[in-house]
Amino acid sequence: MKKKLTAAIMSMACAAALLAHGGAEHVMGLVKAIGGGSVTVETVKHEMVIVLLTPKTEVLRSNVKSDLKLVKVGDRVVIHATRNKAGKLEASELEFGPQKELAAAHK
C-alpha cells in the first residue's frame, strides 16, 4: 500500500511539473525584423520564426528588466512563447543580450 501511494504521489508531481511548463516553446536566434507587434527570429537552424509580442511580454536585457524599443535587428534573443488559440506563437518573455550571457541563463 505504501509503495502504491508513493508511486501515485510521484506521478502527480511529475505531471504537475510538466503542466507548470505550460507547453512553452523557446525560440533562440538573431532578430531579423521587429515591429507591427511581432519579432522575426532566424534560428540556429536558419528557420525564420515569427513571434507575436503583447503588452504582457516581459523584456529582459542581460537578466535585467528592459524596454522593447532597445531590441534591434541583429540582436541575439531567447524568447519564451506559447501557442495562442490561432496556433501562433505569443511571447511571454523576450531576453536579449550577449550570446554567452543568454547561453548561461538557459543551461
XYZ file of N, CA and C in Angstrom, residues 25-43 47-54 57-58 68 77-84 87-95:
141
model
N 7.434 27.148 -25.621
C 8.453 26.886 -26.621
C 9.532 27.947 -26.480
N 10.753 27.565 -26.798
C 11.870 28.503 -26.744
C 12.330 28.769 -28.171
N 12.403 30.035 -28.512
C 12.886 30.443 -29.819
C 14.189 31.189 -29.575
N 15.297 30.668 -30.139
C 16.606 31.289 -29.941
C 17.217 31.602 -31.293
N 17.811 32.784 -31.381
C 18.475 33.149 -32.620
C 18.693 34.635 -32.736
N 18.788 35.104 -33.993
C 19.042 36.511 -34.279
C 17.768 37.201 -34.747
N 17.542 38.415 -34.262
C 16.399 39.207 -34.708
C 16.650 39.633 -36.154
N 15.703 39.299 -37.022
C 15.788 39.688 -38.434
C 14.856 40.851 -38.741
N 13.759 40.968 -37.978
C 12.815 42.075 -38.145
C 12.048 42.234 -36.847
N 11.657 43.476 -36.568
C 10.856 43.748 -35.376
C 9.932 44.920 -35.684
N 8.688 44.789 -35.270
C 7.713 45.849 -35.488
C 6.359 45.260 -35.798
N 5.346 46.094 -35.725
C 3.999 45.629 -36.021
C 3.486 44.581 -35.064
N 3.989 44.579 -33.857
C 3.515 43.633 -32.854
C 4.127 42.259 -32.935
N 5.256 42.132 -33.653
C 5.903 40.829 -33.734
C 7.405 40.993 -33.926
N 8.103 39.884 -33.725
C 9.539 39.827 -33.977
C 9.795 38.580 -34.822
N 10.643 38.737 -35.837
C 11.037 37.606 -36.674
C 12.446 37.215 -36.276
N 12.624 35.929 -35.965
C 13.905 35.419 -35.483
C 14.411 34.359 -36.452
N 15.702 34.457 -36.819
C 16.341 33.392 -37.577
C 17.009 32.479 -36.561
N 16.546 31.238 -36.501
C 17.067 30.290 -35.525
C 18.420 29.756 -35.968
N 15.911 28.813 -39.723
C 14.472 28.901 -39.941
C 14.008 30.268 -39.471
N 13.082 30.862 -40.191
C 12.505 32.140 -39.779
C 11.248 31.856 -38.958
N 11.209 32.365 -37.741
C 10.086 32.150 -36.840
C 9.532 33.507 -36.436
N 8.228 33.681 -36.610
C 7.566 34.930 -36.205
C 6.894 34.691 -34.865
N 7.181 35.593 -33.912
C 6.595 35.505 -32.575
C 5.862 36.807 -32.303
N 4.600 36.692 -31.896
C 3.806 37.870 -31.572
C 4.229 38.452 -30.233
N 4.228 39.765 -30.141
C 4.529 40.475 -28.902
C 3.239 41.067 -28.367
N 3.032 40.981 -27.073
C 1.822 41.508 -26.451
C 2.216 42.516 -25.376
N 4.222 40.905 -22.672
C 5.547 40.354 -22.925
C 6.573 41.064 -22.053
N 7.288 40.293 -21.252
C 8.335 40.853 -20.393
C 9.644 40.871 -21.186
N 11.317 47.116 -24.875
C 11.277 46.524 -26.204
C 11.902 47.433 -27.257
N 18.496 36.721 -29.282
C 17.354 36.652 -28.376
C 17.044 35.219 -27.982
N 16.424 35.109 -26.824
C 15.783 33.873 -26.380
C 14.368 34.288 -26.010
N 13.399 33.667 -26.665
C 12.001 34.022 -26.437
C 11.280 32.810 -25.867
N 10.552 33.032 -24.780
C 9.697 32.008 -24.182
C 8.287 32.310 -24.693
N 7.696 31.374 -25.411
C 6.406 31.627 -26.045
C 5.487 30.425 -25.922
N 4.192 30.700 -26.048
C 3.183 29.650 -26.098
C 2.302 29.901 -27.314
N 1.639 28.870 -27.750
C 0.741 28.991 -28.905
C -0.614 29.529 -28.442
N -1.123 30.527 -29.169
C -2.452 31.062 -28.850
C -3.519 30.198 -29.524
N -2.994 29.270 -32.994
C -1.810 28.459 -33.267
C -0.545 29.263 -33.486
N -0.614 30.577 -33.273
C 0.566 31.428 -33.448
C 1.310 31.566 -32.120
N 2.625 31.729 -32.221
C 3.444 31.888 -31.016
C 3.276 33.289 -30.443
N 3.074 33.367 -29.125
C 2.995 34.639 -28.401
C 4.062 34.636 -27.319
N 4.866 35.680 -27.292
C 5.970 35.760 -26.338
C 5.472 36.158 -24.954
N 5.870 35.381 -23.961
C 5.641 35.801 -22.575
C 6.885 36.514 -22.060
N 8.051 36.133 -22.619
C 9.317 36.747 -22.201
C 10.271 36.785 -23.390
N 10.936 37.902 -23.556
C 11.959 38.067 -24.588
C 13.218 38.542 -23.901
N 14.280 37.754 -24.028
C 15.569 38.120 -23.443
C 16.538 38.428 -24.572
